[in-house]
mmCIF file of C-alpha atoms in Angstrom:
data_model
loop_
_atom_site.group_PDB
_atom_site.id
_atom_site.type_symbol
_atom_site.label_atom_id
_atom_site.label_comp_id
_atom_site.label_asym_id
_atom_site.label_seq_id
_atom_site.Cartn_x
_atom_site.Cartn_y
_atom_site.Cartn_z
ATOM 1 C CA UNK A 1 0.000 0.000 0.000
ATOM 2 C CA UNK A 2 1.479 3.311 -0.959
ATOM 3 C CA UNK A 3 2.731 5.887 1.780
ATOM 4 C CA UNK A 4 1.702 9.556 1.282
ATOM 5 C CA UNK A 5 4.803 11.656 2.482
ATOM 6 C CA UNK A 6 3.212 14.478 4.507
ATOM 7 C CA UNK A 7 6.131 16.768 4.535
ATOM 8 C CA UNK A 8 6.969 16.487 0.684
ATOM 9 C CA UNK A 9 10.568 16.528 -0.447
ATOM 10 C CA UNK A 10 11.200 20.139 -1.620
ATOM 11 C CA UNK A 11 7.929 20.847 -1.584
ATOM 12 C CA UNK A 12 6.619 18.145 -4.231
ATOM 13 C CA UNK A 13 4.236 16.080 -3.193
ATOM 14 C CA UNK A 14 5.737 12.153 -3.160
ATOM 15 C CA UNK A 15 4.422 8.642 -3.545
ATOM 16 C CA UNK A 16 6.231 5.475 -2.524
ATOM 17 C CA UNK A 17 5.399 2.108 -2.788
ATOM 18 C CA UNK A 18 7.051 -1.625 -2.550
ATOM 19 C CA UNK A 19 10.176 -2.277 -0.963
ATOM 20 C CA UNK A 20 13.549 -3.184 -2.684
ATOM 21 C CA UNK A 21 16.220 -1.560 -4.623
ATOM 22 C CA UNK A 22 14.998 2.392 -5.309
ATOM 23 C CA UNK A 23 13.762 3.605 -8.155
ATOM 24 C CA UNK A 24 12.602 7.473 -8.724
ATOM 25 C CA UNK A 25 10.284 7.746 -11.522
ATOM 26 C CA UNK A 26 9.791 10.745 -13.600
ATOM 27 C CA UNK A 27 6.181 11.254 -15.047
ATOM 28 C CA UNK A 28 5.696 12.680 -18.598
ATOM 29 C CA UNK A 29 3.587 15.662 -19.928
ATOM 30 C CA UNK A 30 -0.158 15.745 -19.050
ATOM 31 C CA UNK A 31 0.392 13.312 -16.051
ATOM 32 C CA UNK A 32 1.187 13.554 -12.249
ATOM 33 C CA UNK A 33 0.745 11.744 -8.907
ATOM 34 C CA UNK A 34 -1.477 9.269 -10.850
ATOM 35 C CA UNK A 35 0.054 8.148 -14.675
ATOM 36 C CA UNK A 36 2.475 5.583 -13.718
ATOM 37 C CA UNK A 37 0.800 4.339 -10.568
ATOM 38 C CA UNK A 38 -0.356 0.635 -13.130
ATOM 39 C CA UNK A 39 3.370 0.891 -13.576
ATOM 40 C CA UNK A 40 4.377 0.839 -10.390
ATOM 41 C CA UNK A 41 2.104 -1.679 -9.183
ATOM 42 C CA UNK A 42 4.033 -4.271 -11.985
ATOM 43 C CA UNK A 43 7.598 -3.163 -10.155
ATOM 44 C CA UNK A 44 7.775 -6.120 -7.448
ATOM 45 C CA UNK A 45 11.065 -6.779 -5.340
ATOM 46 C CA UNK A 46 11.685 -2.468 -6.039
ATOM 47 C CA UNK A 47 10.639 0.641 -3.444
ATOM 48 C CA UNK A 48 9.570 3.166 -6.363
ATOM 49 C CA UNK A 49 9.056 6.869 -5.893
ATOM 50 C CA UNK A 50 7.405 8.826 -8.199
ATOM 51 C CA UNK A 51 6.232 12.428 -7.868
ATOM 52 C CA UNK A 52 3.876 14.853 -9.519
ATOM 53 C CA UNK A 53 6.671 17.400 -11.406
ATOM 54 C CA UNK A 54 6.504 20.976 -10.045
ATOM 55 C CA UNK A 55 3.753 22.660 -11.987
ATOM 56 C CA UNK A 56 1.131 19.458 -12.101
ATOM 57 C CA UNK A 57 -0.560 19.680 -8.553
ATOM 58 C CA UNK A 58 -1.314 18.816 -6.131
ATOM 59 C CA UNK A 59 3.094 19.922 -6.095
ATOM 60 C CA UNK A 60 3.095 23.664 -6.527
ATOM 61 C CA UNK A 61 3.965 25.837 -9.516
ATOM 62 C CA UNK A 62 7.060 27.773 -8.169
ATOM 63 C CA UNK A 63 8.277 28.668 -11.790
ATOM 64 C CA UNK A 64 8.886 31.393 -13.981
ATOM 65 C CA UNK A 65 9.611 30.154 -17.426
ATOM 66 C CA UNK A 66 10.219 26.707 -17.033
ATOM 67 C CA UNK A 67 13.636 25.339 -18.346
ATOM 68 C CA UNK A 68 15.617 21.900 -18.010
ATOM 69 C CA UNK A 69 18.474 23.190 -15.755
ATOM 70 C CA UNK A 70 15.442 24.243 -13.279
ATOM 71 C CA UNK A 71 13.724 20.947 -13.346
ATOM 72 C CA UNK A 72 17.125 19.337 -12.895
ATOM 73 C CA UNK A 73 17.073 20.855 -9.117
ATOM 74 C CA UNK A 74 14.075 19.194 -8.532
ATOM 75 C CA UNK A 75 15.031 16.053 -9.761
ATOM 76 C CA UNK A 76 18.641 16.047 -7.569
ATOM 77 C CA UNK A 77 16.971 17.294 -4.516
ATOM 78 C CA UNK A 78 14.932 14.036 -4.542
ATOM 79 C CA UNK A 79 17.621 11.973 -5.731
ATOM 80 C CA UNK A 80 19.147 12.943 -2.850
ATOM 81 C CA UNK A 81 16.495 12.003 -0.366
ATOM 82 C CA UNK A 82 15.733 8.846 -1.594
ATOM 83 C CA UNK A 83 19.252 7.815 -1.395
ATOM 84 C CA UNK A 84 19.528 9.343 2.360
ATOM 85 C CA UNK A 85 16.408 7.320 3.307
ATOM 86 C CA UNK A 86 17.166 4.063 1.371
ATOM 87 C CA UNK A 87 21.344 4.396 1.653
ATOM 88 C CA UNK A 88 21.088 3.051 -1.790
ATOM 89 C CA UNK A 89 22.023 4.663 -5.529
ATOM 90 C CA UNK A 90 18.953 5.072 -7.322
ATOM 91 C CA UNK A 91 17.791 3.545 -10.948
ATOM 92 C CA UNK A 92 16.078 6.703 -12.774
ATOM 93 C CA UNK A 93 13.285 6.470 -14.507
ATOM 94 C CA UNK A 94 12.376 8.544 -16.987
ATOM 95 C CA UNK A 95 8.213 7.949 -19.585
ATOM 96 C CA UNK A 96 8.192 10.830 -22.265
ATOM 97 C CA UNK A 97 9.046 14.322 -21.233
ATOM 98 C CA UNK A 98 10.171 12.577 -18.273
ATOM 99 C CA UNK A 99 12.595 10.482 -19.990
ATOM 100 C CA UNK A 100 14.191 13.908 -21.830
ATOM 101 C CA UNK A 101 14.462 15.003 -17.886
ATOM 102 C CA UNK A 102 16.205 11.905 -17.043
ATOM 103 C CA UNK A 103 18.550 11.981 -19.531
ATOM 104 C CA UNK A 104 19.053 16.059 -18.518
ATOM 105 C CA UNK A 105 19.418 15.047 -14.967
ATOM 106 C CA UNK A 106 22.188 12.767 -15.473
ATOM 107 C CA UNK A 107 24.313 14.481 -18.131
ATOM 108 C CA UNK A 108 24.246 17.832 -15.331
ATOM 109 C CA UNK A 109 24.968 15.136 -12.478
ATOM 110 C CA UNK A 110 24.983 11.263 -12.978
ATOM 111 C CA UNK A 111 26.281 11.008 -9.192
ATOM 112 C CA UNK A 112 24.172 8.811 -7.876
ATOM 113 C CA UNK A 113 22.210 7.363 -10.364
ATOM 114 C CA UNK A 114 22.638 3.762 -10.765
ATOM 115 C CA UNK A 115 21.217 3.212 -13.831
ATOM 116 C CA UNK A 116 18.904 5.112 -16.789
ATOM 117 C CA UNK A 117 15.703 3.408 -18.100
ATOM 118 C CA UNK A 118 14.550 5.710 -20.809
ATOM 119 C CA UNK A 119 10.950 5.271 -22.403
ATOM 120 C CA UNK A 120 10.779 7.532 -25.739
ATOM 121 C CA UNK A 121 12.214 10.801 -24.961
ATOM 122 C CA UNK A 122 10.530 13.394 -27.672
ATOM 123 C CA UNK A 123 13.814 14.456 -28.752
ATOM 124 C CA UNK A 124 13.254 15.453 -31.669
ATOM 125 C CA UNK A 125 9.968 17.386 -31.332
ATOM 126 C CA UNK A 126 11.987 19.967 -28.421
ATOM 127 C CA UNK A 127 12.933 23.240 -30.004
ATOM 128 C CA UNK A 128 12.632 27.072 -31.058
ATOM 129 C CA UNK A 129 9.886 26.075 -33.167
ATOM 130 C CA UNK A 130 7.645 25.740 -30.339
ATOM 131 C CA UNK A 131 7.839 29.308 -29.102
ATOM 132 C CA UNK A 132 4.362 30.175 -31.329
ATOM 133 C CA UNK A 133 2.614 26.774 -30.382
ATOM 134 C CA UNK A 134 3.287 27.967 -26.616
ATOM 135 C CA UNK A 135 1.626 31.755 -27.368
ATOM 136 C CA UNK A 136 -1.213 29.683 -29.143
ATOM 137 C CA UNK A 137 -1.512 26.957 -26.118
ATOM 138 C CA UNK A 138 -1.642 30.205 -23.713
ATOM 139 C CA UNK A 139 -4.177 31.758 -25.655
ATOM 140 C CA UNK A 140 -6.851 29.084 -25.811
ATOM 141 C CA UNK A 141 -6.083 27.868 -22.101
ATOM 142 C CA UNK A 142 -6.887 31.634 -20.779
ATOM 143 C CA UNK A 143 -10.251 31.221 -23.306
ATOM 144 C CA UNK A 144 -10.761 28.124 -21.380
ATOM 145 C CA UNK A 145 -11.030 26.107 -24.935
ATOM 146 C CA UNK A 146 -9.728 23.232 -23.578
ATOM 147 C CA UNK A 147 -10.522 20.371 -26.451
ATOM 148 C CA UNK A 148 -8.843 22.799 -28.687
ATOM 149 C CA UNK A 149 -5.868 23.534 -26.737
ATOM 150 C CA UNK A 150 -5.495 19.208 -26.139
ATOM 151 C CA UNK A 151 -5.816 19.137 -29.984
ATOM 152 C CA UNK A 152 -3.067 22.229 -30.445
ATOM 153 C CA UNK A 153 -0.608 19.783 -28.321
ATOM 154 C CA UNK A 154 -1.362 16.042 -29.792
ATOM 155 C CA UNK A 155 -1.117 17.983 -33.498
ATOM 156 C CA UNK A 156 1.592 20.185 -33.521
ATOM 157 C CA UNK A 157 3.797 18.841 -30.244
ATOM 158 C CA UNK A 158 3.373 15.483 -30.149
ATOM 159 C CA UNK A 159 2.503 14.556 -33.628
ATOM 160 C CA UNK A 160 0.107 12.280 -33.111
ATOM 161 C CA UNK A 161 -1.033 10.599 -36.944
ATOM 162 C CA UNK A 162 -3.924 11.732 -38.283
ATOM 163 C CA UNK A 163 -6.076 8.433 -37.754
ATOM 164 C CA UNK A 164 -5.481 8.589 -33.584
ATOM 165 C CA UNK A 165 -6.215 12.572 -33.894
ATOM 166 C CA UNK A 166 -9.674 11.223 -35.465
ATOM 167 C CA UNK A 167 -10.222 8.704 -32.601
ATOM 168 C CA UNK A 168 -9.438 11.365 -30.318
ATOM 169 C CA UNK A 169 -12.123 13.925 -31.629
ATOM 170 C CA UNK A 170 -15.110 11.433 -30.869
ATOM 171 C CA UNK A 171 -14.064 11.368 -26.942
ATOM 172 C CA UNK A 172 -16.898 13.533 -25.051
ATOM 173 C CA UNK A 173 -14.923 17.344 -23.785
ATOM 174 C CA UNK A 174 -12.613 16.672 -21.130
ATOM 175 C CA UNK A 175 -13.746 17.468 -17.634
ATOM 176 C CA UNK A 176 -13.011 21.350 -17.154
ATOM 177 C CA UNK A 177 -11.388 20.799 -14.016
ATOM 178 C CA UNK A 178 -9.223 18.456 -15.028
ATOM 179 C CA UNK A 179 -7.958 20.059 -18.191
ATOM 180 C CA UNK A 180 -7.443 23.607 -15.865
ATOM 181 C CA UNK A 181 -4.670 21.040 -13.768
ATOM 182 C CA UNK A 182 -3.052 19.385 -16.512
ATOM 183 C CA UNK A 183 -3.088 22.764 -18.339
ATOM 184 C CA UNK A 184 -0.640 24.700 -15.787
ATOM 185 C CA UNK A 185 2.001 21.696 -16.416
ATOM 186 C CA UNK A 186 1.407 21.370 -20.325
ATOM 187 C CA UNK A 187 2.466 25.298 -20.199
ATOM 188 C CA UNK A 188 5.556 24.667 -18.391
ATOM 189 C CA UNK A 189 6.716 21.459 -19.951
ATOM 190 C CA UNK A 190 6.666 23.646 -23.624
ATOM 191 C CA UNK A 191 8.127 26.449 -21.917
ATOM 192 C CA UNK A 192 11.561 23.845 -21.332
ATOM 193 C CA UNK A 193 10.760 21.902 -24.379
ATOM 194 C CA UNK A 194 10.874 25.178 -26.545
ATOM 195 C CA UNK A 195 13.864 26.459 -24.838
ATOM 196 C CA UNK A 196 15.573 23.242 -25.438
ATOM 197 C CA UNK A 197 17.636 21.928 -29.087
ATOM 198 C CA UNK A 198 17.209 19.210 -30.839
ATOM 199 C CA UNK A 199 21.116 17.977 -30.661
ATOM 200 C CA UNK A 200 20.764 14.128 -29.400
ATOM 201 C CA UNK A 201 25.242 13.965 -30.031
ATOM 202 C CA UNK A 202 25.137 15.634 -26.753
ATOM 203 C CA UNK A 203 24.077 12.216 -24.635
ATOM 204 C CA UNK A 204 27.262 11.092 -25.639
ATOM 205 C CA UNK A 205 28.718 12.168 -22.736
ATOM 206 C CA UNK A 206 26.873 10.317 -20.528
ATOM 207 C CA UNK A 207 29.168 8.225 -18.253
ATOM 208 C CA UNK A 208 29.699 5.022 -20.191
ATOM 209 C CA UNK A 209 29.873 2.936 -16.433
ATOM 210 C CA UNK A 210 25.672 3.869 -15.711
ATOM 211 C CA UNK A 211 23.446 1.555 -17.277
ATOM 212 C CA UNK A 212 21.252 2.828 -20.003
ATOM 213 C CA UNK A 213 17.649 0.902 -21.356
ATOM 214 C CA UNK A 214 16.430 2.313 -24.070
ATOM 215 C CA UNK A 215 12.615 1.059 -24.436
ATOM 216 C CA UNK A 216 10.407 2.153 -27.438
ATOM 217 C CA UNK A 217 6.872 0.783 -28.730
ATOM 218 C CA UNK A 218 7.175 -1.061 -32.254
ATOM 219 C CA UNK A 219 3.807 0.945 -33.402
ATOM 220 C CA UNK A 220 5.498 4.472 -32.359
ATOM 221 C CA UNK A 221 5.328 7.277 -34.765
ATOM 222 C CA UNK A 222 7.461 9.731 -36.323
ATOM 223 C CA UNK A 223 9.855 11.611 -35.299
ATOM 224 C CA UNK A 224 9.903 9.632 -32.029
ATOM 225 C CA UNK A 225 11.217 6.947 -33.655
ATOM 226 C CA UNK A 226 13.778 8.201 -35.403
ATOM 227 C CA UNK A 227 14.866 10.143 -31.659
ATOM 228 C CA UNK A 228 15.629 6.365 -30.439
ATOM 229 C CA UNK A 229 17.386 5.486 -33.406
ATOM 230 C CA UNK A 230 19.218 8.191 -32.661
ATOM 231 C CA UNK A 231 19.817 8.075 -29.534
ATOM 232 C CA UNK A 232 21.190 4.661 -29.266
ATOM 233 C CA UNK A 233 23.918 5.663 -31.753
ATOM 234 C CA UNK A 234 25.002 8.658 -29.469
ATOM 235 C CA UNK A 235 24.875 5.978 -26.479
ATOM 236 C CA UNK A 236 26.010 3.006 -28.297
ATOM 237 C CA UNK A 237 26.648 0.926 -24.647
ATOM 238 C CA UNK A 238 22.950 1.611 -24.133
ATOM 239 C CA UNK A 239 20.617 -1.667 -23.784
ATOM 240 C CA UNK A 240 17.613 -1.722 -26.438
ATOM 241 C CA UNK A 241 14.262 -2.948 -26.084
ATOM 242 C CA UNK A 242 10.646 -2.531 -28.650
ATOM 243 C CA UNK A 243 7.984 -3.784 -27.688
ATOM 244 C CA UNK A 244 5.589 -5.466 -30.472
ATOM 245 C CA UNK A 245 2.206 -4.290 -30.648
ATOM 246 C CA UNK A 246 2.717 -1.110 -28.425
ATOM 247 C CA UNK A 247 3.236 2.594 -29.351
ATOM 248 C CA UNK A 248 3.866 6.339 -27.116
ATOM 249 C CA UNK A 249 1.532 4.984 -24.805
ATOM 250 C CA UNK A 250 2.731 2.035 -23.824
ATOM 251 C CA UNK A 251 3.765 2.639 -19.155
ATOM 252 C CA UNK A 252 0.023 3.274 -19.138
ATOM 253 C CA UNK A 253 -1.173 0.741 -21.897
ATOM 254 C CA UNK A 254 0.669 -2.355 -21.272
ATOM 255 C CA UNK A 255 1.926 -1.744 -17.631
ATOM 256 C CA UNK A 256 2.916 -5.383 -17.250
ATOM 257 C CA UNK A 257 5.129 -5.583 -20.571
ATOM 258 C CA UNK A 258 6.792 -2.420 -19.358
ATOM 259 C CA UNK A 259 7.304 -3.353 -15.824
ATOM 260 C CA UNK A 260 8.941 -7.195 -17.275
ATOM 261 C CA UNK A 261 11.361 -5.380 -19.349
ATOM 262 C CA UNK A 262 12.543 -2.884 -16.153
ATOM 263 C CA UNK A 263 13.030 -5.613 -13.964
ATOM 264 C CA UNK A 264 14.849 -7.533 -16.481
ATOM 265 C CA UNK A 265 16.958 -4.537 -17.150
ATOM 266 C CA UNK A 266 17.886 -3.757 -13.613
ATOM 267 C CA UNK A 267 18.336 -7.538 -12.473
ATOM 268 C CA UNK A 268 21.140 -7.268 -14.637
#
């Protein structure tokens, strides 16, 4: 059963559950407290921690514009923790945007951090270009158009293919509430991801001795993709995995096929 900190770690509110080896996971954009909760149910034999990302309550906002290096502090501060509480490195855990934050994380700092499990870091969809989908995202969030700002994102940020984008329109409006919280974090995540480039050479740097799984769906569209394929020639030491039948979605789709490939990967 999962224990509620009541003091947060720097004030972000923090879930753990299980017991075992620790592992901090980082939650992508549009999710919090909540998205990889099926995922961390799978995790037996490991003590995960995951967090709702400044920004995506019920943690507070506490930004200006968002960037990386900021989100970094967050990160190390409860790296930090969860190593004074467990007396253990930590594997990091990174779905989506969390995955970019991972890899961030470790290239500023990998002390610590025993290994890297990477699920499809956008890579390629960070950069400059974003800067007018943010002023459009702000508009129709302070109109309160919220199907049309979730549209603005899965078209232009995340690329999602035209078919899913016609699923996606038959789904009843999303509950205003709702959208208003996942809204505030949305903002901030394409404040960083704008303010970010798209050079994946960079994660070359990593430190060769941490551990790196690189885990994709086989069904996953373009450009993510081609991000993995390039970023397991910058980190050619870096462990591989696709799963058949699974796309983007696949921590909160398949939780089970995820979790068997993570324990697999740190087991080793």
């Amino acid at each position: 059963m999962d224990t509620v900190t009541t003091d947060r770690i720097g004030g972000l509110a923090v879930r753990r559950s299980g017991t075992g080896e620790p592992v901090l996971a980082l939650h992508g954009s549009g999710g919090g407290l909540h998205s990889l909760a099926p995922l961390a149910a799978e995790l037996d034999g490991f003590e995960v921690w995951r967090f709702a990302r400044r920004g995506y309550p019920p943690s507070p906002n506490g930004f200006g514009r968002k960037s990386f290096e900021a989100e970094v502090h967050d990160v190390r501060t409860l790296l930090e923790t969860v190593r004074a509480v467990t007396e253990s490195d930590v594997h990091l855990l990174g779905v989506s945007y969390g995955a970019t934050l991972a890899l961030h994380t470790a290239l500023a700092e990998p002390a610590g951090i025993r290994s890297l499990a990477l699920v499809e870091p956008p890579l390629l969809l960070a950069g400059p270009h974003l800067e007018d989908v943010l002023v459009r995202y702000r508009g129709l969030v302070a109109a309160q158009e919220h199907r049309a700002a979730a549209e603005l994102l899965a078209r232009e940020v995340s690329r999602v293919p035209e078919p899913l984008l016609a699923a996606v329109s038959t789904l009843a409006d999303p509950d205003p509430l709702e959208a208003a919280r996942l809204e505030e974090g949305w903002t901030h995540d394409l404040e960083a991801l704008a303010g970010d480039v798209v050079d994946v050479t960079r994660w070359s740097a990593l430190r060769p001795a941490v551990p790196v799984l690189l885990a994709e769906g086989a069904d996953t569209w373009e450009p993510l993709a081609s991000g993995m394929d390039a970023l397991a020639a910058a980190l050619p030491h870096a462990r591989r995995v696709v799963w058949e039948g699974q796309s983007h979605v696949a921590a909160s789709a398949a939780p089970g096929v995820v979790a068997g490939s993570l324990r697999e990967f740190w087991a080793g």
